[in-house]
Short mmCIF file of C-alpha atoms in Angstrom, two decimals:
data_model
loop_
_atom_site.label_atom_id
_atom_site.label_comp_id
_atom_site.label_asym_id
_atom_site.label_seq_id
_atom_site.Cartn_x
_atom_site.Cartn_y
_atom_site.Cartn_z
CA MET A 1 97.16 134.18 42.57
CA SER A 2 93.82 132.46 41.92
CA GLU A 3 90.90 134.21 40.24
CA ASN A 4 88.70 133.96 43.42
CA SER A 5 91.32 135.73 45.55
CA LYS A 6 91.46 138.79 43.31
CA GLN A 7 90.21 142.05 44.89
CA PRO A 8 87.36 143.93 43.21
CA ASP A 9 88.37 146.86 41.06
CA SER A 10 86.24 149.21 43.24
CA LEU A 11 88.23 148.55 46.41
CA PRO A 12 91.40 150.50 47.08
CA ALA A 13 94.63 148.65 46.74
CA GLY A 14 95.46 146.75 49.92
CA ALA A 15 91.91 146.98 51.32
CA ALA A 16 90.73 143.82 53.06
CA ILE A 17 87.58 142.04 51.93
CA ASN A 18 84.93 141.32 54.59
CA PRO A 19 83.32 138.06 53.55
CA GLU A 20 80.28 138.96 55.76
CA TRP A 21 79.56 142.38 54.22
CA GLU A 22 76.52 141.24 52.26
CA ARG A 23 74.85 139.72 55.34
CA THR A 24 75.76 142.75 57.47
CA THR A 25 74.31 145.17 54.93
CA LEU A 26 71.11 143.10 54.65
CA GLU A 27 70.73 142.98 58.44
CA LYS A 28 71.11 146.76 58.66
CA LEU A 29 68.44 147.26 55.98
CA LEU A 30 66.07 144.84 57.73
CA MET A 31 66.58 146.53 61.10
CA ALA A 32 65.96 149.97 59.54
CA THR A 33 62.73 148.67 57.99
CA VAL A 34 61.61 147.20 61.34
CA ARG A 35 62.32 150.50 63.11
CA GLU A 36 60.29 152.43 60.50
CA GLN A 37 57.38 150.01 60.87
CA ARG A 38 57.47 150.32 64.65
CA ALA A 39 57.51 154.13 64.41
CA ALA A 40 54.60 154.08 61.97
CA ARG A 41 52.63 151.83 64.32
CA ARG A 42 53.37 154.13 67.28
CA TRP A 43 52.20 157.20 65.33
CA GLY A 44 49.12 155.31 64.16
CA ILE A 45 48.25 154.39 67.74
CA PHE A 46 48.86 157.99 68.85
CA PHE A 47 46.48 159.47 66.26
CA LYS A 48 43.84 156.84 66.99
CA LEU A 49 44.03 157.65 70.70
CA LEU A 50 43.92 161.37 69.93
CA THR A 51 40.78 160.94 67.79
CA LEU A 52 39.18 158.80 70.48
CA GLY A 53 40.02 161.45 73.06
CA VAL A 54 38.40 164.19 71.00
CA ILE A 55 35.24 162.10 70.55
CA ILE A 56 35.07 161.26 74.27
CA PHE A 57 35.61 164.92 75.19
CA ALA A 58 32.87 166.01 72.75
CA LEU A 59 30.46 163.46 74.24
CA TRP A 60 31.36 164.57 77.75
CA ALA A 61 30.83 168.23 76.84
CA TYR A 62 27.47 167.40 75.28
CA VAL A 63 26.28 165.39 78.29
CA ASP A 64 27.65 167.93 80.75
CA GLY A 65 26.07 170.81 78.86
CA ASN A 66 22.70 169.13 78.74
CA GLY A 67 22.90 167.85 82.29
CA ALA A 68 21.97 171.30 83.52
CA ASP A 69 18.50 170.73 82.07
CA MET A 70 17.87 168.20 84.85
CA GLU A 71 18.72 170.63 87.61
CA ASN A 72 16.02 172.60 89.41
CA MET A 73 17.06 176.21 88.98
CA GLY A 74 13.93 177.70 90.53
CA ARG A 75 12.00 180.65 89.11
CA HIS A 76 14.12 182.58 86.67
CA THR A 77 14.19 184.71 83.53
CA ALA A 78 15.36 182.71 80.50
CA LEU A 79 17.88 184.46 78.25
CA ILE A 80 18.78 183.61 74.64
CA GLU A 81 21.30 185.62 72.63
CA ILE A 82 21.58 186.19 68.88
CA ASP A 83 24.87 187.92 68.17
CA GLY A 84 25.83 188.37 64.53
CA ALA A 85 24.31 187.62 61.17
CA ILE A 86 21.16 185.55 60.75
CA GLU A 87 22.56 182.68 58.71
CA SER A 88 22.79 178.90 58.61
CA GLU A 89 25.82 178.83 60.93
CA GLY A 90 26.46 180.57 64.25
CA SER A 91 24.24 181.92 67.01
CA GLY A 92 21.79 183.34 64.47
CA SER A 93 20.99 180.07 62.71
CA ALA A 94 17.47 178.68 62.96
CA ASP A 95 18.72 175.35 64.33
CA VAL A 96 20.58 177.01 67.19
CA VAL A 97 17.92 179.59 68.10
CA ILE A 98 14.99 177.17 67.86
CA ALA A 99 16.73 174.62 70.08
CA SER A 100 17.41 177.34 72.66
CA LEU A 101 13.84 178.63 72.50
CA ASN A 102 12.39 175.18 73.10
CA LYS A 103 14.63 174.60 76.12
CA ALA A 104 13.76 177.98 77.59
CA PHE A 105 9.99 177.65 77.14
CA SER A 106 9.78 174.02 78.27
CA ASP A 107 11.70 174.59 81.52
CA VAL A 108 9.17 174.69 84.36
CA GLY A 109 11.27 177.26 86.20
CA SER A 110 11.36 179.86 83.45
CA VAL A 111 8.85 182.66 84.02
CA ALA A 112 9.51 184.54 80.76
CA VAL A 113 11.93 184.41 77.85
CA VAL A 114 14.17 187.30 76.79
CA LEU A 115 15.77 187.21 73.35
CA ARG A 116 18.71 189.61 73.20
CA ILE A 117 19.48 190.55 69.59
CA ASN A 118 22.56 192.23 68.16
CA SER A 119 22.33 191.57 64.42
CA PRO A 120 22.52 193.46 61.11
CA GLY A 121 20.26 190.87 59.47
CA GLY A 122 20.85 188.02 57.06
CA SER A 123 18.89 185.15 55.57
CA PRO A 124 15.11 185.59 55.22
CA VAL A 125 14.75 181.80 55.32
CA GLN A 126 16.53 181.45 58.67
CA ALA A 127 14.69 184.46 60.10
CA GLY A 128 11.36 183.11 58.88
CA MET A 129 11.94 179.72 60.48
CA ILE A 130 12.77 181.36 63.81
CA VAL A 131 9.66 183.57 63.64
CA ASP A 132 7.41 180.58 62.93
CA GLU A 133 8.79 178.78 65.98
CA MET A 134 8.42 181.87 68.16
CA LEU A 135 4.75 182.15 67.22
CA ARG A 136 4.19 178.44 67.86
CA LEU A 137 5.81 178.59 71.30
CA ARG A 138 3.92 181.74 72.27
CA LYS A 139 0.70 179.95 71.45
CA GLY A 140 1.77 176.77 73.26
CA TYR A 141 2.92 178.67 76.38
CA PRO A 142 0.46 181.59 76.64
CA ASN A 143 1.52 182.40 80.21
CA LYS A 144 5.21 182.85 79.30
CA PRO A 145 5.82 186.20 77.60
CA LEU A 146 8.57 186.51 75.01
CA TYR A 147 10.47 189.80 75.03
CA VAL A 148 13.25 191.10 72.78
CA VAL A 149 16.03 193.34 74.06
CA VAL A 150 18.04 195.11 71.37
CA ASP A 151 21.76 195.60 71.89
CA GLU A 152 23.73 197.69 69.36
CA ILE A 153 21.67 196.92 66.25
CA CYS A 154 18.51 195.08 65.30
CA ALA A 155 18.17 195.62 61.58
CA SER A 156 16.48 193.82 58.71
CA GLY A 157 16.49 190.07 59.50
CA GLY A 158 17.17 190.86 63.14
CA TYR A 159 14.09 193.08 63.29
CA TYR A 160 12.12 190.48 61.31
CA ILE A 161 12.64 188.18 64.31
CA ALA A 162 12.08 190.88 66.93
CA ALA A 163 8.68 191.85 65.49
CA ALA A 164 7.30 188.44 66.49
CA ALA A 165 7.90 189.05 70.22
CA ASP A 166 5.36 190.37 72.74
CA ARG A 167 7.39 193.50 73.38
CA ILE A 168 10.67 195.02 72.20
CA TYR A 169 13.06 197.00 74.41
CA VAL A 170 15.98 199.08 73.16
CA ASN A 171 18.71 201.46 74.17
CA LYS A 172 18.05 205.01 73.00
CA ALA A 173 21.08 204.79 70.67
CA SER A 174 20.34 201.31 69.28
CA LEU A 175 19.83 201.08 65.52
CA VAL A 176 16.47 199.60 64.51
CA GLY A 177 14.64 198.97 61.24
CA SER A 178 15.99 198.46 57.71
CA ILE A 179 12.77 196.74 56.64
CA GLY A 180 13.79 195.74 53.13
CA VAL A 181 15.40 193.04 51.01
CA LEU A 182 18.42 193.09 48.74
CA MET A 183 20.22 190.86 46.28
CA ASP A 184 23.70 192.04 45.37
CA GLY A 185 26.50 190.95 43.10
CA PHE A 186 28.89 192.20 40.41
CA GLY A 187 28.90 192.36 36.62
CA PHE A 188 32.14 192.17 34.63
CA THR A 189 30.85 192.23 31.06
CA GLY A 190 32.23 195.71 30.28
CA ALA A 191 35.69 194.90 31.65
CA MET A 192 35.74 191.60 29.76
CA GLU A 193 34.93 193.38 26.51
CA LYS A 194 37.78 195.87 27.00
CA LEU A 195 40.21 193.09 27.83
CA GLY A 196 39.09 190.95 24.92
CA VAL A 197 37.89 188.13 27.16
CA GLU A 198 35.09 185.92 25.86
CA ARG A 199 32.64 184.22 28.24
CA ARG A 200 31.92 180.64 27.17
CA LEU A 201 28.90 179.48 29.18
CA LEU A 202 26.89 176.47 28.09
CA THR A 203 23.51 175.79 29.70
CA ALA A 204 20.50 173.55 29.25
CA GLY A 205 17.65 175.93 30.00
CA GLU A 206 17.63 179.54 28.86
CA ASN A 207 17.75 180.94 32.40
CA LYS A 208 20.22 178.48 33.95
CA GLY A 209 22.93 181.16 33.83
CA PHE A 210 20.67 183.54 35.76
CA LEU A 211 22.72 186.23 37.58
CA ASP A 212 26.01 184.94 36.18
CA PRO A 213 28.39 187.89 36.79
CA PHE A 214 30.23 187.27 33.51
CA SER A 215 27.13 187.38 31.32
CA ALA A 216 24.86 190.28 30.39
CA GLN A 217 21.72 190.59 32.51
CA SER A 218 18.52 190.44 30.49
CA ASP A 219 15.45 192.54 31.29
CA LYS A 220 13.44 189.36 31.80
CA GLN A 221 15.85 187.99 34.40
CA LYS A 222 16.08 191.35 36.16
CA ALA A 223 12.27 191.54 36.37
CA HIS A 224 12.12 188.02 37.77
CA ALA A 225 14.68 188.84 40.48
CA GLN A 226 12.83 192.02 41.39
CA ALA A 227 9.55 190.10 41.66
CA MET A 228 11.17 187.69 44.14
CA LEU A 229 12.54 190.56 46.20
CA ASN A 230 9.13 192.26 46.26
CA GLU A 231 7.49 189.03 47.41
CA ILE A 232 9.94 188.55 50.27
CA HIS A 233 9.58 192.23 51.17
CA GLN A 234 5.82 191.82 51.49
CA GLN A 235 6.35 188.79 53.73
CA PHE A 236 8.59 190.95 55.90
CA ILE A 237 6.04 193.78 56.04
CA SER A 238 3.28 191.31 56.93
CA VAL A 239 5.30 189.95 59.88
CA VAL A 240 5.93 193.48 61.15
CA ARG A 241 2.30 194.57 60.82
CA LYS A 242 1.00 191.42 62.47
CA GLY A 243 3.55 191.53 65.28
CA ARG A 244 3.29 195.24 66.09
CA GLY A 245 -0.41 195.66 65.42
CA LYS A 246 -1.94 199.00 66.42
CA ARG A 247 1.30 200.10 68.04
CA LEU A 248 2.79 200.68 64.59
CA LYS A 249 2.60 204.25 63.30
CA GLU A 250 3.28 203.74 59.63
CA THR A 251 5.06 206.37 57.56
CA PRO A 252 5.99 206.38 53.86
CA ASP A 253 9.60 205.58 54.78
CA MET A 254 8.91 202.84 57.33
CA PHE A 255 9.27 199.94 54.88
CA SER A 256 11.82 201.62 52.59
CA GLY A 257 14.93 200.08 54.15
CA LEU A 258 15.81 203.04 56.37
CA PHE A 259 16.73 202.54 60.02
CA TRP A 260 16.41 204.74 63.10
CA THR A 261 17.72 205.17 66.63
CA GLY A 262 16.01 203.35 69.45
CA ALA A 263 14.51 206.59 70.74
CA LYS A 264 12.95 207.38 67.34
CA ALA A 265 11.82 203.77 66.89
CA ILE A 266 9.76 204.09 70.09
CA ASP A 267 7.92 207.11 68.63
CA MET A 268 7.25 205.15 65.41
CA GLY A 269 5.91 202.10 67.25
CA LEU A 270 8.63 199.84 65.90
CA VAL A 271 9.65 199.09 69.50
CA ASP A 272 8.01 199.59 72.88
CA ALA A 273 10.34 201.13 75.46
CA LEU A 274 13.86 201.61 76.74
CA GLY A 275 15.33 198.69 78.63
CA SER A 276 18.14 196.19 79.09
CA VAL A 277 18.08 192.49 79.92
CA GLU A 278 18.63 193.28 83.58
CA SER A 279 15.98 196.01 83.76
CA VAL A 280 13.41 193.89 81.93
CA ALA A 281 14.05 190.96 84.28
CA ARG A 282 13.88 193.22 87.33
CA ASP A 283 11.11 195.68 86.45
CA VAL A 284 8.94 193.94 83.86
CA ILE A 285 9.20 190.22 84.60
CA LYS A 286 10.06 190.88 88.26
CA VAL A 287 12.34 187.84 88.43
CA GLU A 288 15.96 189.02 88.62
CA ASP A 289 17.63 185.59 88.38
CA ILE A 290 18.70 185.15 84.75
CA VAL A 291 19.62 181.78 83.21
CA ASP A 292 21.32 181.73 79.80
CA TYR A 293 19.83 179.11 77.44
CA THR A 294 21.89 180.12 74.42
CA THR A 295 23.17 177.04 72.61
CA ARG A 296 26.89 177.46 72.08
CA GLU A 297 29.17 175.05 70.26
CA GLY A 298 32.30 174.02 72.09
CA LEU A 299 35.69 173.40 70.51
CA PRO A 300 35.18 169.62 70.11
CA GLU A 301 31.89 170.11 68.29
CA ARG A 302 33.39 172.70 65.97
CA VAL A 303 36.34 170.43 65.20
CA LEU A 304 34.12 167.43 64.47
CA LYS A 305 31.78 169.47 62.25
CA LYS A 306 34.45 171.40 60.39
CA PHE A 307 35.77 168.52 58.32
CA GLY A 308 32.32 167.55 57.09
CA ALA A 309 30.96 171.03 56.44
CA ALA A 310 33.90 173.05 55.15
CA VAL A 311 34.17 171.55 51.67
CA GLY A 312 30.45 171.68 50.88
CA ALA A 313 29.98 175.19 52.23
CA GLY A 314 33.04 176.42 50.37
CA ALA A 315 31.76 174.99 47.10
CA VAL A 316 28.38 176.66 47.49
CA LYS A 317 29.89 180.02 48.40
CA SER A 318 32.29 179.84 45.47
CA ALA A 319 29.46 179.09 43.07
CA TYR A 320 26.92 181.64 44.23
CA GLY A 321 28.71 184.18 46.42
CA ASN A 322 26.22 186.72 47.77
CA VAL A 323 23.76 186.44 44.90
CA LYS A 324 20.78 185.52 47.05
CA PRO A 325 18.09 187.49 48.90
CA GLN A 326 19.32 189.07 52.10
CA LEU A 327 17.54 190.88 54.92
CA ARG A 328 20.36 193.22 55.90
#
């Protein structure tokens, strides 16, 4: 038997050799590669179409939501809601509230604007920006009163905003007040010492590690933080005094951070009277038709914003936590 006709050692005895096996195997590999490429292209097209669909839906929702501005809704009471903390995201953010206020005041059909607040407070910066815009709009539209109706709670930053309105209405059991500022955090230096953990913090600038929870707090840094809180507190008090005027019946505890029921707040001049959105529209404004101008993000907008905002916001929160002035 010739050398070329010998069977490979790996084949069983008596097994036939297929002279085409190399080409067959190569064809199978090529076909598998082609199928994978086709599948990848199909999935790529699917995700591109899905992304395009989300963008188109978001644009449609935006146009549809703003299309109502062009409709003539007749004489009505404009409603804007703040529900939750006063912070850079959500219904209590300055961007959202200011946009809603401008729509409500600029609409020729709106007779008055009612701001319904249910908030425990939050950022003094966001609250201050909203108050500044409220005062500007009240001056620009002197014939359109701006009322606040308190829901469950209107405390701290929520009341900071409410004080800038023409009048404030509450339920007798609403919680109102908490005129104060806080800055909270934690210190772990004692626990670290017991555990034998050493904090290695390097800074350029002696106060760069200010309020670091793993470092001892110096008297100088504590005094500086307290001075900032006192300054913001005085800004808060000034807004309340200016907004409430002679109606305010000041007591030693009024600006201490305490809060009171709606019924007690009326006696103190912090608010004006009992009332709901419906009763204010019916009995005070005398225009019962209510149109909601609250700017609300839809699902497409939240999805599109989430990818861009989540990482940055998470980094900031991880770095600083709650160590910042809060009206709550």
